[in-house]
Amino acid sequence: MKKHTRNIPHASAGKAFLGVALLFLLATSVISSCRRAKPETSFTAEELAIINDTLRPLMKVYTIENESDSTLLRQVCEPFTAADIASAAYSTLAQRMVKTVTDSTVDGVGIAGPQVGILRQIVAVQRYDKEGFPFEVYPNISITARSEECESGREGCLSVPDRSGMVVRSQWVVINYTSPETLQQVQDTIKGYTARIFQHETDHLKGILYTDHLTE
C-alpha cells in the first residue's frame, strides 16, 4: 500500500516538511553544543604553566630564603571552582604535589598550594591516622572547629629550611573540604599528630608560617 498524499496540497506538504527539518536541525545543534561545551576553569595562565611544567619532574618548593618566594608565601589563597576540581589541571596538580612531597629529596608529611607557587586552597597531607599512612589531597579546605585542649610539639617546614621549633596546636580539629569525587562538601574530625599537620598546612593558605607560632 502506498502512502496517501492526495488530500495534502503539494506546497503545504513541502512547507511542513521544511519546518520539521529546521526544528530537527536546531534541536540537533543545541544538543551537540551542550555535549561539546565544558565549564571554564578559573586557572590562570601562570598557574597552568606551573602545573603543566613537565620539564621539571618535581614542583619547585618555595622558601623564605628567596625574597619573591617569601612574598608569595605570605599571600592568602583563593578557592577552586567545581569546574577547576573536575578538570585535568587539578588532577595533575594534586598528583604532582604528592609526588613532590613524597620524593626522597623532600621527604615531607604535608605540603600546601602556595609552597609550590599555586595560591589556591589545597593541601596534601599524610594521614598517620589511617592504615598505610596514605597521602591525601584536600581542595577548598578549612578548619571549622578545634579543641580547646592543646599540646606543644616540634615542627619544621619545607619552606623554612634547616629550622624547627615548638608550636602549640589543638589536639583535634574539624576540617571542611570539597570532595574531588562528588564535588560535595565533606567534614571530618582529625586527631593527634595528623591534626597538627592539618593545622600547619592550612595555616599556609592564610599566609601564616609555623614560625609565627613559635614558643621558644
Short mmCIF file of C-alpha atoms in Angstrom, two decimals:
data_model
loop_
_atom_site.label_atom_id
_atom_site.label_comp_id
_atom_site.label_asym_id
_atom_site.label_seq_id
_atom_site.Cartn_x
_atom_site.Cartn_y
_atom_site.Cartn_z
CA MET A 1 0.00 0.00 0.00
CA LYS A 2 1.30 3.44 -0.90
CA LYS A 3 1.14 6.41 1.41
CA HIS A 4 -1.91 8.58 0.61
CA THR A 5 -0.91 12.17 -0.07
CA ARG A 6 -3.69 13.24 -2.48
CA ASN A 7 -5.59 15.24 0.11
CA ILE A 8 -2.50 17.26 1.14
CA PRO A 9 -1.65 20.20 -1.12
CA HIS A 10 1.87 19.81 -2.51
CA ALA A 11 3.09 23.24 -1.35
CA SER A 12 1.76 22.75 2.19
CA ALA A 13 3.46 19.38 2.42
CA GLY A 14 6.76 20.94 1.39
CA LYS A 15 6.43 23.70 3.94
CA ALA A 16 5.50 21.24 6.67
CA PHE A 17 8.48 19.05 5.83
CA LEU A 18 10.82 22.08 5.76
CA GLY A 19 9.58 23.24 9.16
CA VAL A 20 10.10 19.84 10.73
CA ALA A 21 13.57 19.62 9.19
CA LEU A 22 14.54 23.02 10.54
CA LEU A 23 13.32 22.13 14.02
CA PHE A 24 15.28 18.86 13.89
CA LEU A 25 18.46 20.66 12.82
CA LEU A 26 18.04 23.27 15.55
CA ALA A 27 17.49 20.64 18.22
CA THR A 28 20.47 18.64 16.99
CA SER A 29 22.65 21.75 17.05
CA VAL A 30 21.63 22.62 20.62
CA ILE A 31 22.24 19.07 21.86
CA SER A 32 25.61 18.93 20.10
CA SER A 33 26.63 22.27 21.60
CA CYS A 34 25.69 21.11 25.08
CA ARG A 35 27.75 17.97 24.64
CA ARG A 36 30.76 19.91 23.42
CA ALA A 37 30.58 22.70 25.97
CA LYS A 38 32.80 22.34 29.02
CA PRO A 39 32.66 24.60 32.07
CA GLU A 40 35.53 27.06 32.03
CA THR A 41 38.07 26.81 34.82
CA SER A 42 39.48 29.75 36.74
CA PHE A 43 43.11 28.68 36.43
CA THR A 44 45.38 31.49 35.28
CA ALA A 45 47.96 31.08 32.53
CA GLU A 46 50.69 31.36 35.17
CA GLU A 47 49.14 28.61 37.28
CA LEU A 48 48.75 26.30 34.29
CA ALA A 49 52.37 26.89 33.32
CA ILE A 50 53.48 25.74 36.80
CA ILE A 51 51.09 22.80 36.90
CA ASN A 52 51.95 21.52 33.43
CA ASP A 53 55.71 22.07 33.62
CA THR A 54 56.63 18.55 32.51
CA LEU A 55 60.28 19.51 32.10
CA ARG A 56 60.54 19.66 35.89
CA PRO A 57 59.94 16.20 37.44
CA LEU A 58 59.16 17.76 40.84
CA MET A 59 57.45 21.04 41.59
CA LYS A 60 59.65 23.83 42.90
CA VAL A 61 59.23 24.28 46.66
CA TYR A 62 59.10 27.97 47.53
CA THR A 63 61.18 29.05 50.56
CA ILE A 64 61.68 32.13 52.70
CA GLU A 65 65.31 32.19 51.57
CA ASN A 66 64.17 33.80 48.31
CA GLU A 67 62.60 37.27 48.57
CA SER A 68 59.95 36.79 45.87
CA ASP A 69 59.14 33.31 47.21
CA SER A 70 58.79 34.71 50.70
CA THR A 71 56.36 37.38 49.48
CA LEU A 72 54.21 34.76 47.76
CA LEU A 73 54.17 32.55 50.86
CA ARG A 74 52.54 35.39 52.78
CA GLN A 75 49.57 35.67 50.41
CA VAL A 76 46.03 34.50 51.17
CA CYS A 77 44.84 31.69 48.88
CA GLU A 78 41.71 31.56 46.71
CA PRO A 79 39.24 28.64 46.47
CA PHE A 80 38.72 26.39 43.47
CA THR A 81 35.50 26.31 41.48
CA ALA A 82 33.73 22.99 40.87
CA ALA A 83 34.93 23.15 37.26
CA ASP A 84 38.50 23.57 38.48
CA ILE A 85 38.33 20.46 40.66
CA ALA A 86 36.78 18.40 37.86
CA SER A 87 39.50 19.44 35.40
CA ALA A 88 42.62 17.67 34.20
CA ALA A 89 44.69 20.58 35.51
CA TYR A 90 43.52 19.96 39.09
CA SER A 91 44.23 16.23 38.78
CA THR A 92 47.74 16.98 37.52
CA LEU A 93 48.32 19.48 40.34
CA ALA A 94 47.20 17.00 43.01
CA GLN A 95 49.38 14.23 41.61
CA ARG A 96 52.45 16.46 41.27
CA MET A 97 52.07 17.85 44.79
CA VAL A 98 52.05 14.33 46.23
CA LYS A 99 54.95 13.26 44.02
CA THR A 100 56.93 16.29 45.20
CA VAL A 101 56.31 15.95 48.93
CA THR A 102 56.98 12.19 48.92
CA ASP A 103 60.21 12.39 46.94
CA SER A 104 63.27 11.34 48.93
CA THR A 105 64.87 14.75 48.35
CA VAL A 106 61.87 16.44 50.03
CA ASP A 107 60.51 13.78 52.37
CA GLY A 108 57.71 15.81 53.93
CA VAL A 109 54.47 14.91 55.69
CA GLY A 110 52.42 17.68 54.10
CA ILE A 111 52.53 20.44 51.52
CA ALA A 112 50.23 23.34 50.62
CA GLY A 113 49.42 25.14 47.37
CA PRO A 114 51.49 28.28 47.98
CA GLN A 115 54.56 26.17 48.73
CA VAL A 116 54.55 25.12 45.07
CA GLY A 117 53.61 28.55 43.74
CA ILE A 118 49.85 27.95 43.49
CA LEU A 119 47.80 30.40 45.57
CA ARG A 120 44.83 28.07 45.93
CA GLN A 121 43.18 26.38 48.89
CA ILE A 122 44.74 22.94 48.55
CA VAL A 123 46.88 20.77 50.81
CA ALA A 124 48.35 17.29 50.59
CA VAL A 125 48.63 15.57 53.98
CA GLN A 126 49.96 12.24 55.14
CA ARG A 127 47.21 10.54 57.12
CA TYR A 128 49.02 8.93 60.04
CA ASP A 129 45.58 8.15 61.45
CA LYS A 130 44.82 5.75 58.58
CA GLU A 131 46.21 2.32 57.75
CA GLY A 132 49.24 2.54 55.48
CA PHE A 133 49.71 6.27 56.22
CA PRO A 134 48.43 7.41 52.78
CA PHE A 135 48.83 10.89 51.34
CA GLU A 136 45.52 12.56 50.55
CA VAL A 137 44.75 15.85 48.80
CA TYR A 138 42.10 18.29 50.03
CA PRO A 139 40.79 21.18 47.88
CA ASN A 140 38.98 24.16 49.41
CA ILE A 141 39.95 23.00 52.88
CA SER A 142 39.34 24.96 56.05
CA ILE A 143 39.29 24.21 59.76
CA THR A 144 35.82 24.89 61.13
CA ALA A 145 36.32 23.80 64.76
CA ARG A 146 39.17 22.90 67.07
CA SER A 147 39.66 21.65 70.60
CA GLU A 148 40.45 23.98 73.46
CA GLU A 149 42.84 21.32 74.71
CA CYS A 150 46.26 21.94 73.19
CA GLU A 151 49.71 20.43 73.25
CA SER A 152 53.16 21.56 72.25
CA GLY A 153 55.15 19.77 69.58
CA ARG A 154 58.17 20.32 67.39
CA GLU A 155 57.56 21.37 63.79
CA GLY A 156 59.62 22.09 60.73
CA CYS A 157 58.63 23.32 57.28
CA LEU A 158 59.73 22.67 53.71
CA SER A 159 59.55 26.41 53.12
CA VAL A 160 61.73 27.21 56.15
CA PRO A 161 64.82 25.05 55.55
CA ASP A 162 67.07 23.75 58.32
CA ARG A 163 64.96 25.07 61.20
CA SER A 164 62.45 23.71 63.68
CA GLY A 165 60.65 24.89 66.79
CA MET A 166 57.99 24.15 69.36
CA VAL A 167 54.41 25.09 68.40
CA VAL A 168 51.22 24.79 70.44
CA ARG A 169 48.35 23.22 68.46
CA SER A 170 44.85 21.97 69.21
CA GLN A 171 44.61 18.24 69.90
CA TRP A 172 41.79 17.78 67.39
CA VAL A 173 40.23 19.76 64.55
CA VAL A 174 37.20 19.54 62.27
CA ILE A 175 38.03 20.08 58.61
CA ASN A 176 35.69 21.03 55.78
CA TYR A 177 36.65 20.47 52.14
CA THR A 178 35.28 19.72 48.67
CA SER A 179 35.32 16.06 47.70
CA PRO A 180 37.13 15.68 44.35
CA GLU A 181 34.92 12.68 43.59
CA THR A 182 31.47 14.13 44.32
CA LEU A 183 32.22 17.88 44.39
CA GLN A 184 30.17 17.97 47.60
CA GLN A 185 31.26 19.48 50.91
CA VAL A 186 32.66 16.97 53.40
CA GLN A 187 33.51 17.24 57.09
CA ASP A 188 35.96 15.11 59.02
CA THR A 189 37.34 15.15 62.55
CA ILE A 190 41.11 14.73 62.78
CA LYS A 191 43.03 13.92 65.94
CA GLY A 192 46.60 13.60 67.17
CA TYR A 193 49.69 14.17 65.07
CA THR A 194 47.67 14.27 61.84
CA ALA A 195 45.63 17.15 63.29
CA ARG A 196 48.90 19.02 63.80
CA ILE A 197 49.82 18.52 60.15
CA PHE A 198 46.43 19.83 59.00
CA GLN A 199 46.79 22.91 61.20
CA HIS A 200 50.28 23.57 59.87
CA GLU A 201 49.28 23.17 56.21
CA THR A 202 46.03 25.14 56.38
CA ASP A 203 47.96 28.00 58.00
CA HIS A 204 49.90 28.25 54.73
CA LEU A 205 46.63 29.03 52.93
CA LYS A 206 46.29 32.16 55.07
CA GLY A 207 49.90 33.26 54.60
CA ILE A 208 50.91 32.03 58.06
CA LEU A 209 54.14 30.12 58.75
CA TYR A 210 54.79 27.93 61.75
CA THR A 211 57.48 30.39 62.83
CA ASP A 212 54.67 32.84 63.62
CA HIS A 213 53.60 30.47 66.43
CA LEU A 214 56.97 29.63 67.95
CA THR A 215 57.02 29.31 71.72
CA GLU A 216 60.79 29.12 72.04
#
